[in-house]
Amino acid sequence: MAKNLEKLGVTFETDVLIVGGGLAGNNAAIAALEKGARALIADKSSLYRCGAIAGGVDHFMAYLGTDTWDTQEAYLEWVGRIARGVVNLSVQNAVFCKELDAAIERMDRIGCTLKQPDGNFFRTQSLGQPGPYFINFNGKQLKPLLAKEALRLGAEVLEKCSISGLLTDGENVTGAVGFNIRNGNFYIIKAKAIVLATGNTNRLFENPSGLPFNTWQCPANTGAAQTMAYEVGAKLANMEFVRITVVPRGFSAAGLNALTGMGGKFVNASGEEFMSRYHPSGNRSPRYKLVEGVMKELYEGRGPVYIDCRHLSQSDLDHLKRTLGYDKDTLPDFIEQKGVDLGKDLLEIMPSEGMQAGPSEVCGSGILIDEKTASTAPGLFAAGDCADQMRCVHICTTGGYLAGKMAAEFAMGSGKEPKLRLPQIRELRKKAFAPMRTSGTISYRKVEDTLRKMLWQNAGPARNERSLQVALEKLEELSQCFKEIRAKNYHELMRVHETHQILEVAKMMCTAALARKETRFGVYHHRTDYPEVDEEYEGQIVLWKTEQGMKTSFKKLDYDKIPLS
Amino acid sequence: MPPVIDLQKCIGCGNCDRHCPLDVIHFDGVRNIPYVKYPDECWHCGSCRLDCPVEAITIRFGPEMLYL
Ligand SMILES: Cc1cc2nc3c(=O)[nH]c(=O)nc-3n(C[C@H](O)[C@H](O)[C@H](O)COP(=O)(O)OP(=O)(O)OC[C@H]3O[C@@H](n4cnc5c(N)ncnc54)[C@H](O)[C@@H]3O)c2cc1C
Ligand code: SF4
Ligand code: SF4
């Protein structure tokens, strides 16, 4: 068996395999190693600078017990209100609240403190929060610091490795396969438990800038976990929402929270502060409301729209200028090269591209997890933006860590040696390299560009039963082109795999969107044929693979009781 | 637009090649210099610039982004 395996590829063995070494995956590795398990992290990039936080982040949501709005109860009450109909409070309590204190302490310990140099927290309020829940911090070196800690604890790392499929023995997951994106080495990894942590899905919708890699979230994240989990029968939830944000015109960059948190105002062509027309929280409204406001102003002819920071005090402007690059390293360069001075000029903004991600900062979209971060497939755990209850730095940090602990417990408790099946590995290997062998001539980029345009048209911020059905038909037709997509080298092979994942996620999104016959989170799921919020839909659309294709069901969620234990 | 690498300053450490999250920068082992192989796939994250020990990398945005 071992010899036969080695003929197929380079083999590895571990207790916990972590697919995706970004924020959640890196925290998972640290937890698994601290529990005494072996951990192997596989990532398409390097552990030092991979994923969404590669160039830095700047705010961490938390309650700190200083006031009545600043408690676990008040936080969960707000979460249940703002993410109603998608957030599972009992899971939130487990993946965030119970892990919060340890996470703040861990950030401090690895050298990425959440405190300012004077030892205090600098807190701001935005996105519909009842109080200043955001802690502003300097997260520029968070990724390399996390990487160092995982390596110090003994993590094994496979860099430039694109994972392409999961292995199962018919019951438990037993490992995964992937390939090196530079030299094409095929990797076979045997594992007792797996944490999937490959983030959300980008490059899914047409980009208003016309540049598909000019995305708000990381364009290397293309729904690998969602696709692979679906293949082995795990359930997914909250997949219907198209997340959009507001970005500087021309550059799909993070940084909105920094600007609005400091007091930036949204204004239209005539200088009117328009957000108060859309939501009582005005400039500090939830994100989906900000997007709706900006879109309406533009489409109804009151654009261009801007962020106005000219009224800020000199010290606030100085703070902003000093810290804006913490979130998106190159945003200050962009603003400067545009010739904009935030103290004197308006900054023009636009809606970003759409993506698959949680409809709120406090709830995710993706693989359905329980209080232990376990998916419905035995041995398979999910963390970070690919899990249905995690999103953003705060939950990816706390929940990633919990997933590592739980996976390590599962791996060490099972006592079972995973058994690999050679025919399964051969099949996945053949599939992985097929685009290098085809006689077809279509480029991945062509298929992706078509998909993005078509999906924005039919399943974007305005969708209805017919448009979603049309999208599904066209996605099926696009799937047929796959045999003809050619990869000229292993870098392109990675991109072809990503195109496949994007297409599979698009199918999940349209199927779930058809099942939710209401509108929720404004433009994030706007059914023009069901334009109102419907209380009947206070719960999740759950989807999974059957022999007859994709099935969905509805899971009601309870908001009567706030779990505090 | 992708980053611009000043080869006069570059000491060939390979950080930018290794760390780019999008596999945009590759290292030419023969000439011992990094080059931007997939300019259209740059995410403008700034990681290459952050980790360059000699500040050989600058980020310049193109007209397609600045004047949209
Ligand atoms: C510029 C920016 C700034 C942000 N700022 C903030 C902030 O200040 N506060 C906040 O709360 N949130 C912020 N966010 C959001 C937050 O960073 C993300 O929600 C979070 O980092 C996601 O963590 P993750 O581990 O799920 O994904 P990531 O950290 O993105 O990790 C996913 C990893 O999976 C890898 N991968 C993907 N597919 C495969 C595959 N097939 N095989 C192997 N590896 C694979 C990728 O290379 C990547 O490294 C920001 C996001 C961005 C992009
Ligand atoms: S800015 Fe980021 S994506 Fe672009 S080349 Fe540098 S490291 Fe790569
Ligand atoms: S990181 Fe800087 S010094 Fe190192 S190879 Fe790249 S450009 Fe040259």
XYZ file of C-alpha atoms and ligand atoms in Angstrom:
702
model
C 0.000 0.000 0.000
C 2.695 2.494 1.062
C 4.729 1.746 -2.077
C 1.670 2.084 -4.297
C 0.840 5.367 -2.602
C 4.325 6.737 -3.141
C 4.027 5.997 -6.845
C 1.033 8.322 -6.936
C 2.534 11.253 -5.078
C 4.394 12.641 -2.082
C 2.783 11.335 1.126
C 2.255 12.959 4.539
C 0.636 11.820 7.746
C -0.768 13.949 10.577
C -3.405 14.112 13.317
C -5.073 17.368 12.251
C -4.865 18.625 8.691
C -5.676 22.313 8.305
C -6.653 23.369 4.803
C -5.954 27.107 4.463
C -3.406 28.747 6.781
C -5.055 32.171 7.017
C -6.430 33.745 10.173
C -8.743 30.897 11.232
C -6.486 28.074 10.012
C -3.427 29.484 11.740
C -5.324 29.827 15.034
C -6.618 26.265 14.599
C -3.074 24.974 14.172
C -1.927 26.754 17.341
C -4.792 25.193 19.322
C -4.259 21.669 17.977
C -0.533 21.847 18.738
C -1.160 23.200 22.250
C -3.438 20.182 22.800
C -0.529 17.928 21.912
C -1.707 16.822 18.479
C 0.376 16.929 15.316
C -0.827 19.586 12.875
C -0.122 20.094 9.189
C -1.160 23.333 7.459
C -1.573 23.358 3.664
C -1.907 26.699 1.879
C -1.684 27.922 -1.693
C 0.619 30.709 -0.513
C 3.175 31.070 2.297
C 2.154 30.936 5.931
C 3.733 34.369 6.506
C 1.474 36.379 4.209
C -1.552 34.486 3.048
C -5.254 35.177 2.874
C -7.374 38.143 3.878
C -5.083 39.458 6.631
C -1.888 39.267 4.530
C -1.290 43.025 4.426
C -2.912 43.769 7.801
C -6.199 44.417 9.600
C -7.210 47.131 12.024
C -10.290 46.350 14.072
C -11.408 43.554 16.379
C -14.975 43.435 17.634
C -15.375 42.699 21.330
C -17.348 43.442 24.469
C -15.167 44.339 27.441
C -17.588 44.751 30.340
C -17.214 48.507 30.840
C -20.905 49.429 30.523
C -24.397 47.990 30.076
C -23.976 47.741 26.259
C -20.565 46.160 26.784
C -21.579 42.746 28.164
C -21.951 39.250 26.742
C -25.729 39.517 27.109
C -25.984 42.902 25.399
C -23.674 41.724 22.619
C -25.670 38.549 21.946
C -28.930 40.473 22.143
C -27.601 42.866 19.464
C -26.266 39.976 17.338
C -29.663 38.279 17.471
C -31.269 41.511 16.325
C -28.850 42.541 13.592
C -28.282 39.081 12.094
C -31.735 37.690 12.741
C -32.749 34.803 10.537
C -29.203 33.547 9.896
C -27.289 33.674 13.164
C -27.396 30.764 15.594
C -26.934 32.330 19.046
C -25.984 29.117 20.774
C -23.185 28.513 18.231
C -22.117 32.195 18.472
C -21.847 31.848 22.215
C -19.596 28.790 21.780
C -17.407 29.962 18.900
C -17.022 33.582 20.014
C -18.085 34.499 23.566
C -16.534 31.544 25.373
C -13.230 32.002 23.519
C -13.009 35.810 23.628
C -10.898 36.363 26.775
C -8.369 33.732 25.704
C -8.149 35.290 22.230
C -7.391 38.784 23.556
C -4.729 37.289 25.816
C -3.266 35.238 22.926
C -2.992 38.293 20.653
C -1.050 39.994 23.416
C 1.185 36.970 23.957
C 2.183 36.532 20.305
C 3.110 40.210 20.055
C 0.077 41.637 18.287
C -1.627 43.417 21.142
C -5.061 44.969 20.725
C -3.985 47.857 22.958
C -2.534 51.232 22.007
C 1.027 52.089 23.066
C -0.458 53.845 26.162
C -1.947 50.515 27.318
C -5.584 51.434 26.620
C -8.058 50.177 24.062
C -9.035 52.632 21.312
C -12.660 51.866 20.514
C -14.992 53.092 17.762
C -18.625 52.555 16.862
C -19.983 51.795 13.386
C -22.113 49.337 11.392
C -25.169 49.570 13.642
C -23.396 48.736 16.924
C -25.078 49.844 20.198
C -21.727 51.085 21.519
C -18.084 51.213 20.383
C -17.528 47.437 19.968
C -14.621 47.856 17.531
C -11.155 47.881 19.055
C -8.787 49.632 16.620
C -5.350 48.079 16.606
C -2.263 47.702 14.464
C -2.658 44.330 12.743
C -0.009 44.795 10.068
C 2.175 42.001 11.409
C -0.621 39.732 12.661
C -0.098 37.141 9.905
C 3.662 36.667 10.296
C 3.302 36.664 14.102
C 0.659 33.915 13.991
C 2.839 31.952 11.572
C 5.824 32.219 13.895
C 3.794 30.946 16.847
C 2.495 27.921 14.890
C 6.020 27.091 13.711
C 7.407 27.516 17.223
C 4.868 24.963 18.434
C 5.949 22.531 15.720
C 3.474 22.943 12.862
C 4.297 21.174 9.625
C 3.606 23.426 6.649
C 2.988 22.686 2.979
C 3.266 25.982 1.121
C 2.187 26.682 -2.473
C -0.088 23.677 -2.159
C -3.584 23.846 -3.607
C -5.820 21.252 -1.954
C -8.190 19.792 -4.534
C -10.191 17.042 -2.863
C -11.002 15.253 0.401
C -10.540 11.547 1.071
C -13.118 9.452 2.928
C -13.533 5.835 3.963
C -17.260 6.095 3.387
C -17.827 7.243 6.964
C -15.048 9.531 8.244
C -12.827 11.905 6.314
C -9.342 10.369 6.127
C -7.267 13.062 4.459
C -6.915 15.221 1.378
C -5.006 15.539 -1.876
C -3.530 18.562 -3.614
C -0.747 19.753 -5.885
C 2.163 22.165 -5.816
C 1.266 25.244 -7.862
C 4.851 25.677 -9.109
C 6.223 22.184 -9.813
C 3.057 20.079 -9.997
C 4.032 17.611 -7.237
C 0.960 15.647 -6.174
C 0.421 15.500 -2.403
C -1.451 12.800 -0.477
C -2.112 13.714 3.158
C -3.490 11.189 5.636
C -5.215 12.791 8.651
C -7.431 11.759 11.563
C -9.368 15.037 11.494
C -9.554 17.986 9.105
C -10.225 21.687 9.666
C -11.333 23.461 6.504
C -10.425 27.171 6.596
C -10.163 28.499 3.039
C -12.295 31.626 3.476
C -15.230 32.977 1.496
C -15.748 33.039 -2.301
C -14.441 35.944 -4.371
C -14.223 36.567 -8.151
C -17.852 35.410 -8.212
C -19.567 38.580 -9.471
C -18.624 41.141 -12.081
C -16.214 43.709 -10.654
C -17.338 47.332 -11.211
C -13.699 48.265 -11.868
C -13.477 45.643 -14.635
C -10.494 44.026 -12.861
C -11.469 40.640 -11.383
C -8.560 40.458 -8.909
C -9.261 43.975 -7.606
C -11.447 42.561 -4.830
C -12.335 43.652 -1.323
C -11.666 40.228 0.229
C -8.782 37.971 -0.836
C -9.120 36.814 -4.477
C -7.191 33.606 -3.668
C -10.257 32.513 -1.680
C -12.628 30.919 -4.152
C -14.829 28.527 -2.187
C -12.539 25.473 -2.076
C -13.780 24.393 1.364
C -17.442 24.887 0.494
C -17.036 22.828 -2.694
C -14.997 20.015 -1.123
C -17.257 19.747 1.946
C -20.305 19.579 -0.314
C -18.678 16.767 -2.310
C -18.287 14.582 0.792
C -21.868 15.190 1.902
C -21.496 17.962 4.509
C -24.345 20.445 4.823
C -24.022 24.186 4.089
C -26.138 27.177 5.155
C -26.573 30.939 4.569
C -25.243 30.481 1.021
C -27.869 32.693 -0.656
C -26.473 36.082 0.383
C -24.439 38.268 -1.954
C -22.218 40.406 0.238
C -21.266 43.826 -1.116
C -19.575 46.798 0.531
C -18.696 50.385 -0.241
C -15.177 51.101 -1.523
C -13.176 54.034 -2.911
C -14.047 54.411 -6.583
C -11.575 52.360 -8.641
C -10.036 50.430 -5.732
C -11.896 47.626 -3.995
C -10.095 48.174 -0.718
C -11.016 47.611 2.914
C -10.965 50.723 5.126
C -14.623 51.731 5.334
C -14.898 51.026 9.069
C -11.876 53.202 9.766
C -13.414 56.122 7.863
C -16.965 55.845 9.237
C -15.760 54.821 12.697
C -13.843 58.111 12.941
C -16.921 60.059 11.851
C -16.718 60.153 8.028
C -20.038 61.149 6.403
C -21.668 59.866 3.233
C -22.673 62.716 0.919
C -24.154 62.868 -2.583
C -23.612 65.235 -5.510
C -25.478 68.089 -3.838
C -23.615 67.630 -0.571
C -26.618 66.077 1.205
C -25.867 63.610 4.001
C -28.158 60.981 2.569
C -27.797 57.965 4.865
C -30.300 59.276 7.404
C -32.951 58.771 4.700
C -32.204 55.036 4.687
C -31.578 54.112 8.330
C -31.856 55.793 11.761
C -28.150 55.106 12.439
C -27.247 57.255 9.403
C -23.535 57.077 8.566
C -23.116 54.331 11.161
C -25.797 52.033 9.697
C -25.302 48.305 9.127
C -23.214 47.620 6.022
C -26.054 46.333 3.830
C -27.905 49.605 4.437
C -24.847 51.672 3.471
C -24.615 49.694 0.226
C -28.312 50.180 -0.460
C -28.018 53.916 0.181
C -25.007 54.346 -2.103
C -26.578 52.235 -4.874
C -29.871 54.138 -4.766
C -28.188 57.542 -4.814
C -26.148 56.481 -7.844
C -28.899 54.725 -9.794
C -31.468 57.432 -9.099
C -29.144 60.107 -10.436
C -27.933 61.784 -7.235
C -24.320 60.687 -7.689
C -21.384 60.879 -7.571
C -21.251 59.862 -3.913
C -18.426 60.590 -1.515
C -17.073 60.093 1.979
C -16.509 63.453 3.627
C -13.863 63.664 6.360
C -13.213 67.399 6.090
C -15.013 68.201 9.348
C -12.797 65.933 11.476
C -10.533 67.512 14.065
C -6.835 67.667 13.284
C -6.048 64.992 15.864
C -8.726 62.656 14.428
C -7.403 63.274 10.920
C -3.882 62.539 12.085
C -5.042 59.296 13.729
C -6.873 58.348 10.531
C -3.934 59.097 8.260
C -1.576 57.199 10.523
C -3.799 54.117 10.796
C -5.639 53.848 7.452
C -2.865 51.667 6.039
C -3.238 49.152 8.906
C -6.330 47.735 7.205
C -5.315 47.973 3.552
C -1.619 48.600 3.288
C -1.829 50.346 -0.088
C -4.937 52.492 0.480
C -2.937 55.568 1.588
C -0.883 55.243 -1.634
C -4.068 55.092 -3.696
C -5.569 58.153 -2.009
C -2.332 60.064 -2.424
C -1.849 59.055 -6.076
C -5.429 60.187 -6.736
C -4.404 63.562 -5.365
C -6.940 63.468 -2.529
C -6.203 65.040 0.871
C -8.833 63.739 3.339
C -8.697 66.963 5.357
C -9.517 69.085 2.300
C -11.126 66.859 -0.350
C -14.001 64.435 -0.735
C -13.190 60.792 -1.456
C -15.387 59.352 -4.200
C -16.862 55.926 -3.432
C -18.810 53.151 -5.198
C -20.379 49.766 -4.394
C -17.870 46.901 -4.506
C -18.201 43.629 -6.366
C -20.426 40.937 -4.856
C -19.126 37.852 -3.077
C -20.286 34.820 -1.120
C -19.857 35.686 2.549
C -21.863 36.170 5.706
C -24.527 38.866 5.452
C -23.272 40.558 8.624
C -19.984 41.052 10.537
C -21.342 38.748 13.218
C -22.481 35.800 11.125
C -20.989 33.696 8.350
C -22.038 31.745 5.297
C -20.801 28.301 4.320
C -20.315 24.925 5.961
C -22.937 24.313 8.666
C -21.201 23.941 12.029
C -22.349 23.074 15.543
C -21.150 24.360 18.926
C -17.959 22.324 18.468
C -17.315 23.667 14.938
C -18.044 20.167 13.604
C -19.652 19.868 10.185
C -22.217 17.159 9.515
C -19.474 14.962 7.962
C -17.639 12.999 10.709
C -14.077 14.183 11.320
C -14.594 17.329 9.257
C -14.501 20.717 11.042
C -14.836 24.202 9.551
C -13.514 27.580 10.675
C -13.340 31.152 9.455
C -15.197 32.707 6.564
C -16.040 29.298 5.052
C -18.170 28.338 8.093
C -21.813 29.376 8.401
C -21.360 31.119 11.792
C -17.959 32.790 11.489
C -16.862 36.052 9.914
C -14.345 38.803 10.440
C -11.225 38.974 12.552
C -12.893 38.491 15.931
C -14.809 35.261 15.203
C -12.167 33.810 12.861
C -9.649 34.203 15.723
C -11.836 32.737 18.474
C -13.632 30.158 16.316
C -10.473 29.098 14.491
C -8.881 28.300 17.829
C -11.940 26.334 18.991
C -11.922 24.328 15.738
C -8.281 23.351 16.297
C -9.046 22.184 19.843
C -12.098 20.201 18.782
C -10.347 18.587 15.813
C -7.400 17.609 18.030
C -9.774 16.061 20.572
C -11.506 14.132 17.804
C -8.199 12.963 16.312
C -6.713 11.836 19.603
C -9.951 10.345 20.900
C -10.861 8.309 17.861
C -7.920 5.899 18.144
C -8.744 4.807 14.621
C -6.035 4.712 11.982
C -7.432 6.310 8.808
C -7.542 3.905 5.888
C -6.832 5.361 2.470
C -8.449 3.981 -0.673
C -6.128 3.817 -3.671
C -8.822 3.977 -6.393
C -10.223 7.137 -4.798
C -6.789 8.772 -4.819
C -6.146 7.715 -8.438
C -9.484 9.191 -9.483
C -8.828 12.519 -7.714
C -5.341 12.674 -9.195
C -6.669 12.175 -12.701
C -9.297 14.848 -12.140
C -6.790 17.300 -10.652
C -4.478 17.223 -13.684
C -7.125 16.850 -16.419
C -6.862 20.542 -17.511
C -3.171 19.979 -18.365
C -4.056 17.123 -20.699
C -7.120 18.390 -22.526
C -6.990 19.250 -26.208
C -9.386 22.145 -25.480
C -8.225 25.738 -25.833
C -10.544 27.803 -23.609
C -8.843 29.881 -20.901
C -10.136 29.843 -17.320
C -10.433 33.607 -17.491
C -12.976 33.515 -20.322
C -15.272 31.160 -18.473
C -14.923 33.116 -15.238
C -15.600 36.474 -16.922
C -18.792 35.112 -18.469
C -19.905 33.590 -15.198
C -19.334 36.847 -13.311
C -21.353 38.962 -15.754
C -24.167 36.447 -15.987
C -24.415 35.991 -12.227
C -24.493 39.729 -11.474
C -27.286 40.096 -14.018
C -29.411 37.206 -12.688
C -28.485 36.616 -9.065
C -26.968 39.917 -7.902
C -28.626 42.607 -5.767
C -31.958 42.064 -7.540
C -33.135 38.513 -8.160
C -36.388 36.667 -8.739
C -37.545 33.120 -9.324
C -37.140 33.255 -13.104
C -33.738 35.002 -13.067
C -32.381 32.496 -10.567
C -33.630 29.576 -12.649
C -32.036 31.110 -15.734
C -28.770 31.508 -13.817
C -28.849 27.837 -12.811
C -29.467 26.741 -16.408
C -26.581 28.845 -17.659
C -24.276 27.611 -14.904
C -25.067 24.059 -15.967
C -24.163 24.978 -19.546
C -20.950 26.656 -18.403
C -20.066 23.453 -16.518
C -20.100 21.667 -19.852
C -17.215 23.895 -21.073
C -14.995 22.573 -18.334
C -13.543 19.713 -20.338
C -12.136 22.292 -22.711
C -10.444 24.621 -20.260
C -6.735 24.294 -20.650
C -3.988 25.028 -18.123
C -0.572 25.738 -19.607
C 1.292 25.380 -16.305
C 0.606 24.568 -12.639
C -0.162 28.171 -11.698
C -2.901 28.126 -14.328
C -3.988 24.711 -13.111
C -4.638 26.307 -9.705
C -6.733 28.991 -11.423
C -8.793 26.388 -13.320
C -9.539 24.632 -10.033
C -10.614 27.986 -8.604
C -12.942 28.589 -11.561
C -14.534 25.216 -10.876
C -15.029 26.109 -7.202
C -16.519 29.507 -8.092
C -18.985 27.817 -10.417
C -20.033 25.264 -7.790
C -20.551 28.009 -5.198
C -22.637 29.973 -7.726
C -24.936 26.949 -8.075
C -25.298 26.702 -4.291
C -26.036 30.423 -4.044
C -28.779 30.332 -6.691
C -30.358 27.172 -5.275
C -30.480 28.606 -1.741
C -31.727 31.975 -3.048
C -34.613 30.222 -4.795
C -35.604 28.572 -1.521
C -35.679 31.825 0.500
C -38.905 33.354 -0.772
C -38.524 36.699 0.997
C -36.118 39.654 1.108
C -33.573 39.815 3.967
C -30.559 42.087 4.540
C -31.723 44.438 1.772
C -29.632 44.104 -1.389
C -27.820 41.049 0.034
C -30.893 38.961 -0.746
C -33.402 41.114 -2.558
C -36.123 38.995 -4.149
C -38.032 41.393 -6.381
C -40.898 38.873 -6.416
C -40.957 38.725 -2.581
C -39.810 42.234 -1.594
C -40.665 42.062 2.142
C -39.020 40.441 5.153
C -41.131 37.427 6.127
C -41.030 36.155 9.743
C -41.627 32.637 8.457
C -38.051 32.723 7.181
C -36.381 33.383 10.530
C -33.923 30.564 10.040
C -31.425 29.055 7.656
C -31.675 27.553 4.197
C -29.589 24.398 4.539
C -28.306 22.598 1.440
C -26.497 19.349 0.710
C -25.668 16.865 -2.022
C -27.874 13.877 -2.811
C -27.814 11.375 -5.657
C -30.621 13.366 -7.238
C -28.682 16.631 -7.012
C -28.723 19.554 -4.596
C -31.406 19.460 -1.880
C -32.471 22.238 0.492
C -34.399 22.350 3.742
C -35.328 25.108 6.188
C -33.993 25.216 9.748
C -35.911 27.534 12.082
C -33.821 29.524 14.569
C -34.861 30.575 18.042
C -34.308 34.114 19.357
C -36.440 33.982 22.504
C -33.628 33.026 24.819
C -30.105 34.382 24.988
C -27.638 31.602 25.852
C -25.268 32.799 28.548
C -23.725 29.670 30.035
C -1.278 47.852 -11.849
C 1.269 45.559 -10.204
C 4.197 46.576 -8.017
C 7.333 48.013 -9.528
C 10.589 46.339 -8.505
C 13.766 48.424 -8.498
C 16.400 45.908 -9.536
C 19.177 48.354 -8.609
C 18.121 48.015 -4.970
C 16.999 44.347 -4.981
C 19.351 41.939 -3.181
C 17.603 38.802 -4.487
C 16.319 37.533 -1.110
C 13.199 35.965 -2.654
C 10.719 37.196 -0.015
C 8.377 38.789 -2.563
C 8.241 35.589 -4.604
C 7.640 33.415 -1.571
C 5.115 35.625 0.259
C 2.811 36.955 -2.482
C -0.634 35.515 -1.621
C -1.618 35.490 -5.306
C 1.542 33.912 -6.789
C 2.048 37.042 -8.898
C 5.809 37.473 -8.390
C 8.184 34.702 -9.446
C 11.922 34.430 -9.014
C 14.162 33.941 -12.018
C 16.755 31.570 -10.583
C 19.100 31.964 -13.531
C 19.322 35.748 -13.503
C 18.765 35.817 -9.723
C 16.009 38.473 -9.891
C 12.291 38.580 -9.116
C 9.800 39.506 -11.842
C 6.076 40.193 -12.003
C 4.793 37.166 -13.891
C 1.027 37.650 -13.575
C 0.415 41.420 -13.400
C -3.362 41.079 -13.932
C -3.692 38.962 -10.786
C -2.226 41.457 -8.289
C -4.507 42.161 -5.302
C -2.548 45.287 -4.225
C -2.230 43.851 -0.721
C 1.226 45.324 -0.209
C 2.760 42.139 1.249
C 5.679 42.171 -1.184
C 6.524 45.745 -0.239
C 6.083 45.078 3.494
C 8.538 42.179 3.459
C 11.183 43.561 1.128
C 14.241 44.162 3.354
C 15.676 46.934 1.147
C 12.534 48.871 0.102
C 12.991 47.919 -3.547
C 9.238 47.684 -4.182
C 6.805 50.527 -4.839
C 3.101 50.299 -5.544
C 1.879 52.394 -8.450
C -1.773 52.443 -9.383
C -2.673 52.560 -13.062
C -5.059 54.962 -14.793
C -7.670 52.151 -14.982
C -8.036 52.464 -11.193
C -7.153 56.099 -10.480
C -9.406 57.674 -13.107
C -12.372 55.271 -13.183
C -7.834 43.937 3.486
C -8.779 43.367 4.504
C -8.925 43.969 5.725
C -9.805 43.449 6.671
N -9.899 44.060 7.874
C -10.671 43.514 8.832
C -10.674 44.083 10.129
O -9.947 45.033 10.414
N -11.504 43.531 11.054
C -12.302 42.467 10.773
O -13.026 42.016 11.647
N -12.280 41.878 9.552
C -11.467 42.366 8.589
N -11.403 41.747 7.369
C -12.066 40.447 7.202
C -11.215 39.350 7.861
O -9.868 39.587 7.600
C -11.606 37.960 7.344
O -12.956 37.741 7.678
C -10.764 36.823 7.966
O -9.406 37.107 7.918
C -11.018 35.514 7.273
O -10.199 34.519 7.822
P -10.140 33.065 7.167
O -9.135 32.310 7.924
O -11.496 32.533 7.026
O -9.628 33.318 5.671
P -8.170 33.760 5.187
O -7.410 34.374 6.285
O -8.361 34.551 3.960
O -7.456 32.384 4.855
C -7.864 31.527 3.831
C -6.629 30.828 3.298
O -7.006 29.706 2.517
C -6.062 29.550 1.488
N -6.675 28.703 0.456
C -7.770 28.974 -0.294
N -8.058 27.919 -1.076
C -7.130 26.965 -0.830
C -6.891 25.656 -1.336
N -7.679 25.095 -2.261
N -5.834 24.963 -0.860
C -5.011 25.510 0.071
N -5.195 26.736 0.591
C -6.240 27.449 0.144
C -5.740 30.956 1.053
O -4.500 31.033 0.409
C -5.766 31.689 2.391
O -4.498 31.791 2.954
C -10.545 42.271 6.389
C -10.394 41.652 5.156
C -9.518 42.165 4.217
C -9.364 41.472 2.910
S 0.785 43.646 -3.850
Fe 0.219 41.635 -2.970
S -0.745 40.542 -4.679
Fe 0.371 42.263 -5.593
S 2.364 41.392 -6.115
Fe 2.593 42.332 -4.069
S 2.212 40.616 -2.664
Fe 1.429 39.981 -4.674
S 11.837 41.135 -1.475
Fe 12.974 42.904 -2.261
S 15.112 42.285 -2.114
Fe 13.933 40.425 -1.873
S 13.810 39.591 -3.978
Fe 11.984 40.858 -3.691
S 12.554 42.881 -4.446
Fe 14.451 41.743 -4.174
